[in-house]
mmCIF file of N, CA, C and O in Angstrom:
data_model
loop_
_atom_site.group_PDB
_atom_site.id
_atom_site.type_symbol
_atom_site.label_atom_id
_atom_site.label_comp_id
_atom_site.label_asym_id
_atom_site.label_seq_id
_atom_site.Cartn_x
_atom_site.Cartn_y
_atom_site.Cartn_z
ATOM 1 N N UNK A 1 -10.153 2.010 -38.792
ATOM 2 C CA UNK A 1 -10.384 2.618 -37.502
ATOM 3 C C UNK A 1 -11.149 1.669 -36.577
ATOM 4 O O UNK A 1 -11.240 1.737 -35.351
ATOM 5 N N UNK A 2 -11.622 0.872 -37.320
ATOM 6 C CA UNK A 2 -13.176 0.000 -36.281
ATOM 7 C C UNK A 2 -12.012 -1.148 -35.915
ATOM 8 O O UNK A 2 -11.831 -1.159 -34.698
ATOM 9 N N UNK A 3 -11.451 -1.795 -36.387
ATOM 10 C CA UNK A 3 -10.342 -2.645 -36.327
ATOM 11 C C UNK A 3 -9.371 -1.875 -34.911
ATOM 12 O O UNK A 3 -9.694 -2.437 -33.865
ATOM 13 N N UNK A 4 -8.684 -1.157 -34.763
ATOM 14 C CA UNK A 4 -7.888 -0.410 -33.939
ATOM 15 C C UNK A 4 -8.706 -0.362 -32.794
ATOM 16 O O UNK A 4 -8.347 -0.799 -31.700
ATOM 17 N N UNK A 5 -10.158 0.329 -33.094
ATOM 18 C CA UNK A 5 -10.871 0.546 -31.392
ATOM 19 C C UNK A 5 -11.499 -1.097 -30.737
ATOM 20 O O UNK A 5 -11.984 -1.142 -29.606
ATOM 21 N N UNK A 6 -11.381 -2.566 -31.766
ATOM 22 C CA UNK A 6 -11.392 -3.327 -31.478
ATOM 23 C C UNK A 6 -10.280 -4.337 -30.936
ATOM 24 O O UNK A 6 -10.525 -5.426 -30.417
ATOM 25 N N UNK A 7 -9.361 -3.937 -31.088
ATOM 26 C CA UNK A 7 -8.273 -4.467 -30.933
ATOM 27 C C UNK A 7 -7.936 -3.717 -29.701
ATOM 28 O O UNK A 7 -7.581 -4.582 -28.900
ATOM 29 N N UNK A 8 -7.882 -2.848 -29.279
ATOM 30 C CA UNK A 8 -7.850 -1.612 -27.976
ATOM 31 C C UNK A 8 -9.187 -2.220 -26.763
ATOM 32 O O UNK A 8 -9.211 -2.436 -25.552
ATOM 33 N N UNK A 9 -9.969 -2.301 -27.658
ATOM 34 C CA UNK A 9 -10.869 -3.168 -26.002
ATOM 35 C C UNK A 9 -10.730 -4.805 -26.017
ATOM 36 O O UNK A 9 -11.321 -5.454 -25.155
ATOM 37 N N UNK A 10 -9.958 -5.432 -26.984
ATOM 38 C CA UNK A 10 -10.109 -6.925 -26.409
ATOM 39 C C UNK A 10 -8.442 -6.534 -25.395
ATOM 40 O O UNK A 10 -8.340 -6.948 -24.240
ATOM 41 N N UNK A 11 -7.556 -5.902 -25.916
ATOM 42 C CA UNK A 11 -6.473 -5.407 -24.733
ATOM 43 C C UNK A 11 -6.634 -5.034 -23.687
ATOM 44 O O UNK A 11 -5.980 -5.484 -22.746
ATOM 45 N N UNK A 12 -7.800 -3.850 -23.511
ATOM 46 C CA UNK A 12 -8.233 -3.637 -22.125
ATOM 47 C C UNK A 12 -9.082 -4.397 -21.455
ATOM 48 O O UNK A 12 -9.451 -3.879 -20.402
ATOM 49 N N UNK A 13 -9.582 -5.578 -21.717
ATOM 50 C CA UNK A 13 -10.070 -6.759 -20.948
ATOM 51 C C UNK A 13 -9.075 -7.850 -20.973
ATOM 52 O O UNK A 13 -9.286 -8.741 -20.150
ATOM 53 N N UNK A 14 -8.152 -7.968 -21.648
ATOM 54 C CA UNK A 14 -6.962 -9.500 -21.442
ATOM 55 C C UNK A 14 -6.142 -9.108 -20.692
ATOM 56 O O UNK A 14 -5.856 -9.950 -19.840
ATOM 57 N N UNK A 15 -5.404 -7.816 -20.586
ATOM 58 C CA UNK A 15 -4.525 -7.392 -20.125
ATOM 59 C C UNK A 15 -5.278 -7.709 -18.327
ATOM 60 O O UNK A 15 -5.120 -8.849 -17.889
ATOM 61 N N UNK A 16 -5.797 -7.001 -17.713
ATOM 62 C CA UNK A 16 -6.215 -7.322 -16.565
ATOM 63 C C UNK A 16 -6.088 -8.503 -16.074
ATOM 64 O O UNK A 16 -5.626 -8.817 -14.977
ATOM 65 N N UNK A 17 -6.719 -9.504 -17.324
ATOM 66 C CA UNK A 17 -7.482 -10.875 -16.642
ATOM 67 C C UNK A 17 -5.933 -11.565 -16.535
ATOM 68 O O UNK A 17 -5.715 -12.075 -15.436
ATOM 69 N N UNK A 18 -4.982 -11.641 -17.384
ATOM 70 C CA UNK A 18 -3.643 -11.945 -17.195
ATOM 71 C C UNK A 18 -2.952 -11.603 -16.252
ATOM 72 O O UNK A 18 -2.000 -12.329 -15.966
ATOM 73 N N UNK A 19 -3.191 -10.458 -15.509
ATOM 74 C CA UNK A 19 -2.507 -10.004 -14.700
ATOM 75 C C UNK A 19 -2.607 -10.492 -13.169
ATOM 76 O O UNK A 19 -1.861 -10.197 -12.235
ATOM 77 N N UNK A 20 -4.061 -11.559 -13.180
ATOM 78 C CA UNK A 20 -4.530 -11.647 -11.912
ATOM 79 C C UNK A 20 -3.326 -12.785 -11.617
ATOM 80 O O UNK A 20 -3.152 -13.761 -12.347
ATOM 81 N N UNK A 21 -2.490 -12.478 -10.363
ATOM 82 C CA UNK A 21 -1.255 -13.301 -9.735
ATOM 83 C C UNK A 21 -1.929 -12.771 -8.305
ATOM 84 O O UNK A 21 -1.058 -12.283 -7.586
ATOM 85 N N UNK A 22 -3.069 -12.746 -7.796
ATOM 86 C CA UNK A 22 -3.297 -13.345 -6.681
ATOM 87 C C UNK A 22 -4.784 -13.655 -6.007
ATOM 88 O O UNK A 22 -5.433 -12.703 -5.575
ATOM 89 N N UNK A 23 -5.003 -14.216 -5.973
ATOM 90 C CA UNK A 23 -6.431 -14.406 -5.125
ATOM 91 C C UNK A 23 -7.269 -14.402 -3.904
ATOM 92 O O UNK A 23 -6.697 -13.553 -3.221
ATOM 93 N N UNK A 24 -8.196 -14.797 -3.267
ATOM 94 C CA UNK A 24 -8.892 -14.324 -1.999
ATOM 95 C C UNK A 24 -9.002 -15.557 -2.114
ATOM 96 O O UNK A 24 -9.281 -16.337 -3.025
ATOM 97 N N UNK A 25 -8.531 -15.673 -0.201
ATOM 98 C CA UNK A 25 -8.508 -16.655 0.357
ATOM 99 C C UNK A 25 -9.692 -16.606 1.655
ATOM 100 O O UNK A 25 -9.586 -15.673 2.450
ATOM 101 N N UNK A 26 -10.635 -17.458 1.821
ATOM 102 C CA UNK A 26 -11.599 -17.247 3.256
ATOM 103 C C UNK A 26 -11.118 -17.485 4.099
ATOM 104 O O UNK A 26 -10.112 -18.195 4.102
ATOM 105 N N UNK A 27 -11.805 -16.836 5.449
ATOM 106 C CA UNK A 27 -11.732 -17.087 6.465
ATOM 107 C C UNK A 27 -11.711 -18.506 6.938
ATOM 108 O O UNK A 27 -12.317 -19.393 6.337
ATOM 109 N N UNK A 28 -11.012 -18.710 8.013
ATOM 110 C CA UNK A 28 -11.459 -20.726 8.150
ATOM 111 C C UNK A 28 -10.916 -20.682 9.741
ATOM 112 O O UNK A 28 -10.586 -19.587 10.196
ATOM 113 N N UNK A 29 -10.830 -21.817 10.534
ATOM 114 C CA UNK A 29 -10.191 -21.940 11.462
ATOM 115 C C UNK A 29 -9.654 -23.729 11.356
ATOM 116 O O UNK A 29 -10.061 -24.831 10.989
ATOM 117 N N UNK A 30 -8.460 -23.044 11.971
ATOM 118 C CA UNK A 30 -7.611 -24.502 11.692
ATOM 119 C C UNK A 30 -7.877 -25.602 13.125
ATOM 120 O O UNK A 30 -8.405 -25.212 14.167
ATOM 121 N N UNK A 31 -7.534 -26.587 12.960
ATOM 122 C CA UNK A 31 -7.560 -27.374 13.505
ATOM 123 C C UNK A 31 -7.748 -27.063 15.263
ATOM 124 O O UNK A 31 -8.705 -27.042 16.037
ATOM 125 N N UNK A 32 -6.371 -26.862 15.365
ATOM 126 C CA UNK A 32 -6.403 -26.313 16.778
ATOM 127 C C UNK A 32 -6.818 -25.144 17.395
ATOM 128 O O UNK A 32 -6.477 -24.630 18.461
ATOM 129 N N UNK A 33 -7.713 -24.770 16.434
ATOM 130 C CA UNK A 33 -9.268 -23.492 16.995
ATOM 131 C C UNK A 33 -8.622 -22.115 16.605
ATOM 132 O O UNK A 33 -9.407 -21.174 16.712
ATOM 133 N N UNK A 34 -7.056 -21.722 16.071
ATOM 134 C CA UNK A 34 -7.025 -20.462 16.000
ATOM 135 C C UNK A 34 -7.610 -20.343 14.552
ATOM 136 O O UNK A 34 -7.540 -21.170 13.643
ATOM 137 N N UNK A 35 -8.233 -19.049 14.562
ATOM 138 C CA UNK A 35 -8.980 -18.333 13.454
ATOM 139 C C UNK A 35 -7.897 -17.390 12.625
ATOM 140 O O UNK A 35 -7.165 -16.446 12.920
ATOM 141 N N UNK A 36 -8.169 -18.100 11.510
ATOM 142 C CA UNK A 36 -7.443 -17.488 10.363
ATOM 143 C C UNK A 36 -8.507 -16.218 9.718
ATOM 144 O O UNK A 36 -9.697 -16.456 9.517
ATOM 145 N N UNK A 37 -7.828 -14.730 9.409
ATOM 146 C CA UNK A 37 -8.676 -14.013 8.977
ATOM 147 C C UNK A 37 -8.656 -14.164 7.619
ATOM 148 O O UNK A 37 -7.644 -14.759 7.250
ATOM 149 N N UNK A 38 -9.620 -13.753 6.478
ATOM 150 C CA UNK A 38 -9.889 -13.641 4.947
ATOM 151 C C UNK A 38 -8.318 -13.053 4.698
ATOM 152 O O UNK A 38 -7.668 -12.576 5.629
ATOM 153 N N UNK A 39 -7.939 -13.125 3.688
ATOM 154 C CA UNK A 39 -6.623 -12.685 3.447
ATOM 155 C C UNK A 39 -6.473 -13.008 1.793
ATOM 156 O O UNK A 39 -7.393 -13.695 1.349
ATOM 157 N N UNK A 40 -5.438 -12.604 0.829
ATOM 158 C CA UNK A 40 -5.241 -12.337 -0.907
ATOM 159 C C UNK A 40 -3.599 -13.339 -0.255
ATOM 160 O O UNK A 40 -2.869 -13.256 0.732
ATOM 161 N N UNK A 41 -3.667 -14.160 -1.417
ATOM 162 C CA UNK A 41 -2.225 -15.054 -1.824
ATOM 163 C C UNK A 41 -1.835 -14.806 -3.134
ATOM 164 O O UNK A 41 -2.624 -14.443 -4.006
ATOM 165 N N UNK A 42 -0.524 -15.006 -3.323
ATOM 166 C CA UNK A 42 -0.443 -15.437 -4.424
ATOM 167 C C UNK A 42 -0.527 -16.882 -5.398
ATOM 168 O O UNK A 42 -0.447 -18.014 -4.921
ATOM 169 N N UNK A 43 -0.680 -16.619 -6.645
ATOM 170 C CA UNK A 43 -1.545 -18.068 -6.828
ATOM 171 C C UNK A 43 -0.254 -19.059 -6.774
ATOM 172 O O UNK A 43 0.912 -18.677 -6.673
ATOM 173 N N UNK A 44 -0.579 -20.050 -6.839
ATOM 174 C CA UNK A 44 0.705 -21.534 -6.765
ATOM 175 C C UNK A 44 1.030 -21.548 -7.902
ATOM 176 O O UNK A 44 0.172 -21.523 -8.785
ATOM 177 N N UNK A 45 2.442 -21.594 -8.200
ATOM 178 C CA UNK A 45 3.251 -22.032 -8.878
ATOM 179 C C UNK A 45 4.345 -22.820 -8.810
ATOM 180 O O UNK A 45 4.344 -23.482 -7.772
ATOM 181 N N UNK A 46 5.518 -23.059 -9.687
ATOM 182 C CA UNK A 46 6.905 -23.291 -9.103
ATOM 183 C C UNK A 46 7.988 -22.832 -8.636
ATOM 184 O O UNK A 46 9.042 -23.436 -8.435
ATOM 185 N N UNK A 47 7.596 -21.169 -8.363
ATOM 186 C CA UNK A 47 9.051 -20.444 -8.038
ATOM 187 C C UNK A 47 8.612 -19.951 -6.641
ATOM 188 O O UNK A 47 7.434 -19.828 -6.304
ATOM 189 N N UNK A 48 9.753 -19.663 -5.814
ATOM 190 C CA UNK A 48 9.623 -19.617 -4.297
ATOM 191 C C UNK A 48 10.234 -17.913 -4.146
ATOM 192 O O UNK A 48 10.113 -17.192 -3.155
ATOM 193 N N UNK A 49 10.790 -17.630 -5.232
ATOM 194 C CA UNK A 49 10.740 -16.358 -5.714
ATOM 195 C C UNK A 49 9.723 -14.709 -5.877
ATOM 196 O O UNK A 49 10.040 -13.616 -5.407
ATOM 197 N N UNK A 50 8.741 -14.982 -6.520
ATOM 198 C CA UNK A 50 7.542 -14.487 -6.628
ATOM 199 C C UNK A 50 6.367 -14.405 -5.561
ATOM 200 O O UNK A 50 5.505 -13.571 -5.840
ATOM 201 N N UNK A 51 6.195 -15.071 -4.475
ATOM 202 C CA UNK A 51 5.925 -14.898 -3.260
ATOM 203 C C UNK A 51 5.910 -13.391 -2.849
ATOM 204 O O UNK A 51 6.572 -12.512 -3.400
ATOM 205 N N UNK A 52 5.111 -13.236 -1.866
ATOM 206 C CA UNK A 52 4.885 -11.590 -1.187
ATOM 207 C C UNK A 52 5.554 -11.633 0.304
ATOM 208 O O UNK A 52 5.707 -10.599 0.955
ATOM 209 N N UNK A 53 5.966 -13.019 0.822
ATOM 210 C CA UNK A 53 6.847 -13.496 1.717
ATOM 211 C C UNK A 53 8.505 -13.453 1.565
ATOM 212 O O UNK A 53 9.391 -13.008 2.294
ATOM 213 N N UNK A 54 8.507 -13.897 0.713
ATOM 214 C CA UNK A 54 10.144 -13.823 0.155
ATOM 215 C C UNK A 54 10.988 -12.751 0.224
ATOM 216 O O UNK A 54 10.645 -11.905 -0.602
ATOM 217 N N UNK A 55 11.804 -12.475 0.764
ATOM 218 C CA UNK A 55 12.472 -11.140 0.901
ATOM 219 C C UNK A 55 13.172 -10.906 -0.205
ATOM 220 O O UNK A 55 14.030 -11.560 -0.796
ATOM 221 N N UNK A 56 12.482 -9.478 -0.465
ATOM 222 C CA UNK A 56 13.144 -8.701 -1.887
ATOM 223 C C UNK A 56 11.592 -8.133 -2.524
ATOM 224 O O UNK A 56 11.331 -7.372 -3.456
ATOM 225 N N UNK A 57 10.883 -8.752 -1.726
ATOM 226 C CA UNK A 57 9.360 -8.508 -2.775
ATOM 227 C C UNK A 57 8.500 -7.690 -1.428
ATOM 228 O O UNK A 57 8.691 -7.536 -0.222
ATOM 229 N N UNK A 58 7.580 -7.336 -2.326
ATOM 230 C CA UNK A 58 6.358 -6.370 -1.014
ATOM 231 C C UNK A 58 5.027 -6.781 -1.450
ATOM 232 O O UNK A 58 4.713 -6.900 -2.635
ATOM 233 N N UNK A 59 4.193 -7.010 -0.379
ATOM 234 C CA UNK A 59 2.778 -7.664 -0.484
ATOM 235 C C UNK A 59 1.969 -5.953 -0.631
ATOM 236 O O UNK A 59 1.715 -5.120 0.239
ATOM 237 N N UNK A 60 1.785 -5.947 -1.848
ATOM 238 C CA UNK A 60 1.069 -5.073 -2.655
ATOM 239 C C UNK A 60 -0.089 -4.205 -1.604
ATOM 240 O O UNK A 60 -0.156 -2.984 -1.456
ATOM 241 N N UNK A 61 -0.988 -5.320 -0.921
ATOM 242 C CA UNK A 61 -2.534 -5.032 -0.009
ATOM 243 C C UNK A 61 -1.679 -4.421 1.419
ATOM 244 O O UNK A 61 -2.263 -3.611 2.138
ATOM 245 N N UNK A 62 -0.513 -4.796 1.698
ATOM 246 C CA UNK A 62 -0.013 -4.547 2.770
ATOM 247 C C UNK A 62 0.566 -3.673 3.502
ATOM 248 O O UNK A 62 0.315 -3.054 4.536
ATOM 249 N N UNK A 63 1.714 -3.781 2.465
ATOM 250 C CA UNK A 63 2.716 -2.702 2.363
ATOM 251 C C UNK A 63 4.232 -3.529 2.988
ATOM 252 O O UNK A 63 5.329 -3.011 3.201
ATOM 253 N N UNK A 64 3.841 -4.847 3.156
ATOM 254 C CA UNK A 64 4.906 -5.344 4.009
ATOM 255 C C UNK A 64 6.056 -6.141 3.137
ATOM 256 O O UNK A 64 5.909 -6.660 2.031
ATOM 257 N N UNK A 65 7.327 -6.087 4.007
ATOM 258 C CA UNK A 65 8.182 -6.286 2.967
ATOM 259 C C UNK A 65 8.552 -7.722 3.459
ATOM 260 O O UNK A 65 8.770 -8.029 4.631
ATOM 261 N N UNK A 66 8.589 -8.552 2.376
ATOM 262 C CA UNK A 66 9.128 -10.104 2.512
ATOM 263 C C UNK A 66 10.357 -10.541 3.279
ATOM 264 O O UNK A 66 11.456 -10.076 2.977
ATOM 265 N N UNK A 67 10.220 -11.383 4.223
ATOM 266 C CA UNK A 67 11.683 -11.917 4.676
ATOM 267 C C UNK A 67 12.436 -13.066 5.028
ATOM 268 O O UNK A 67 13.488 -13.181 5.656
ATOM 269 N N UNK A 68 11.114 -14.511 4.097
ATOM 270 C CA UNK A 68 11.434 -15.490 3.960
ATOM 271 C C UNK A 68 12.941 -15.360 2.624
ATOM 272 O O UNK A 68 13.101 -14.760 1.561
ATOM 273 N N UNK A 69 13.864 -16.407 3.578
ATOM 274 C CA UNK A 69 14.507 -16.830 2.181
ATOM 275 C C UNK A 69 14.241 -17.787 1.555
ATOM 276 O O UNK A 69 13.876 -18.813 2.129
ATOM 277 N N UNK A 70 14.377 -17.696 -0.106
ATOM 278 C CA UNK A 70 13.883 -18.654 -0.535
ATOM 279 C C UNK A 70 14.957 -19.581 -0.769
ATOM 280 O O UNK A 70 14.439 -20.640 -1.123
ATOM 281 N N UNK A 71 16.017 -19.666 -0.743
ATOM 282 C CA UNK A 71 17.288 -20.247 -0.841
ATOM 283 C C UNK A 71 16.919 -21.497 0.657
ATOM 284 O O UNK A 71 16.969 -22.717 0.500
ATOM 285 N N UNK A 72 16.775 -21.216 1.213
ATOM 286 C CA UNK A 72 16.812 -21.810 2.437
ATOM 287 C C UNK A 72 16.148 -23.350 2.634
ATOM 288 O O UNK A 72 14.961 -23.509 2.348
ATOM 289 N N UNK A 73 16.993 -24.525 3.155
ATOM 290 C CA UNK A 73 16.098 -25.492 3.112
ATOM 291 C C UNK A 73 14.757 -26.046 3.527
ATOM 292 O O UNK A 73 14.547 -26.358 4.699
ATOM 293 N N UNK A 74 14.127 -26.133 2.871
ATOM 294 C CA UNK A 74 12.431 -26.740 4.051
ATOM 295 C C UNK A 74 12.645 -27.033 4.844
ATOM 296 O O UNK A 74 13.860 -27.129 5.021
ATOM 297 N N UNK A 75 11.863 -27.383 5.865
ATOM 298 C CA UNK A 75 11.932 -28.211 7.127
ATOM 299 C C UNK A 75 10.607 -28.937 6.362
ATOM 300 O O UNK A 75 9.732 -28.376 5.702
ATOM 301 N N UNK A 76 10.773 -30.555 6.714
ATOM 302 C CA UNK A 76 9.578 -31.350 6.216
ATOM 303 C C UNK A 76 8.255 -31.115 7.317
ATOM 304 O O UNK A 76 8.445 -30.902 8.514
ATOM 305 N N UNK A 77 7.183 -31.177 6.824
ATOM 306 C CA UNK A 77 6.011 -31.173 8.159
ATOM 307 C C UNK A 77 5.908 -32.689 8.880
ATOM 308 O O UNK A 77 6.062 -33.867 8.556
ATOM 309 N N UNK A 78 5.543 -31.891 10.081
ATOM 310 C CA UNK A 78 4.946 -33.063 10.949
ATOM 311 C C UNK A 78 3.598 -33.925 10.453
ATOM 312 O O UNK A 78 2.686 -33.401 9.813
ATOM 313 N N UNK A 79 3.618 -35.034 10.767
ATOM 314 C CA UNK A 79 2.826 -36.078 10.235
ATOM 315 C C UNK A 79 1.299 -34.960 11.422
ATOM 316 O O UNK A 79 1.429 -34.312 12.460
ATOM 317 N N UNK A 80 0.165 -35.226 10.622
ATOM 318 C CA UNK A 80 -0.829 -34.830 11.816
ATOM 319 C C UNK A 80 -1.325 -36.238 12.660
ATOM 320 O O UNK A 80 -1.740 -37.269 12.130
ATOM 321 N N UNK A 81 -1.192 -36.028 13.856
ATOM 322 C CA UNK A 81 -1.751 -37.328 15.171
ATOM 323 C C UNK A 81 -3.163 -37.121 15.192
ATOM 324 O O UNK A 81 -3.775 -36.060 15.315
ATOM 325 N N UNK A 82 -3.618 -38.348 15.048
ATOM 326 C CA UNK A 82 -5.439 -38.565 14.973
ATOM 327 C C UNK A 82 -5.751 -37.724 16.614
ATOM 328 O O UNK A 82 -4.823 -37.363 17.339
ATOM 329 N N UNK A 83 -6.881 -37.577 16.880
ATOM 330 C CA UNK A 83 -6.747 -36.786 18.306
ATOM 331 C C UNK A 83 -7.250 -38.218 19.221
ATOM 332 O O UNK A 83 -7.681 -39.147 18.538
ATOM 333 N N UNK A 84 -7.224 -38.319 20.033
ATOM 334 C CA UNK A 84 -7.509 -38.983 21.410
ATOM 335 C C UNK A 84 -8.701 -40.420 21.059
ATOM 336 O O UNK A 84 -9.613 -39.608 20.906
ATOM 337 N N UNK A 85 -8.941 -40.883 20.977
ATOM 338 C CA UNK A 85 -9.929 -41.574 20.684
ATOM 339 C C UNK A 85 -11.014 -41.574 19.348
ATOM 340 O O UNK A 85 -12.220 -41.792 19.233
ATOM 341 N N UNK A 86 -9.702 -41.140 18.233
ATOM 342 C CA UNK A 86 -10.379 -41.259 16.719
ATOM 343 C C UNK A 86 -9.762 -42.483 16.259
ATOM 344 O O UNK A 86 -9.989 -42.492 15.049
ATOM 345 N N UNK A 87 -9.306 -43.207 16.469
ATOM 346 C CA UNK A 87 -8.545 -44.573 15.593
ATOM 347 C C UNK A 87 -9.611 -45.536 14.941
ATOM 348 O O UNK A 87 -9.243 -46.523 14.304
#
């Protein structure tokens, strides 16, 4: 019996901690002064699938439904330009 109710609470503490697929992200402001609010991601991986963006999936905190495709090709980013008199 002591075996069973031990085996039952190391489950109800792994099970959770496994489950965490997303995290808190802070507040910050980007470059060009707009303010990003605190906001939950999902953590990085390799699938473009699993995303709360991706259409087919729903951001849990939200309620909102994804409508990136993930099929779709990147667009590469722009290089960032030093500003005005940083060289």
């Amino acid at each position: 019996m002591m075996k069973m109710m031990t085996v039952a609470m190391i489950a109800l503490v792994a099970v959770p901690a496994l489950a965490q697929r997303s995290h808190a992200v802070r507040g910050y402001t980007r470059r060009d002064g707009t303010y990003v609010a605190p906001h939950r991601a999902t953590n990085p991986n390799s699938s473009k699938l699993d995303n709360w963006s991706t259409r087919g999936n729903v951001n849990p905190y939200t309620g909102r439904e994804g409508t990136v495709d993930p099929y779709a090709p990147t667009q590469p980013k722009a290089p960032v330009q030093p500003a005005q008199g940083q060289r």
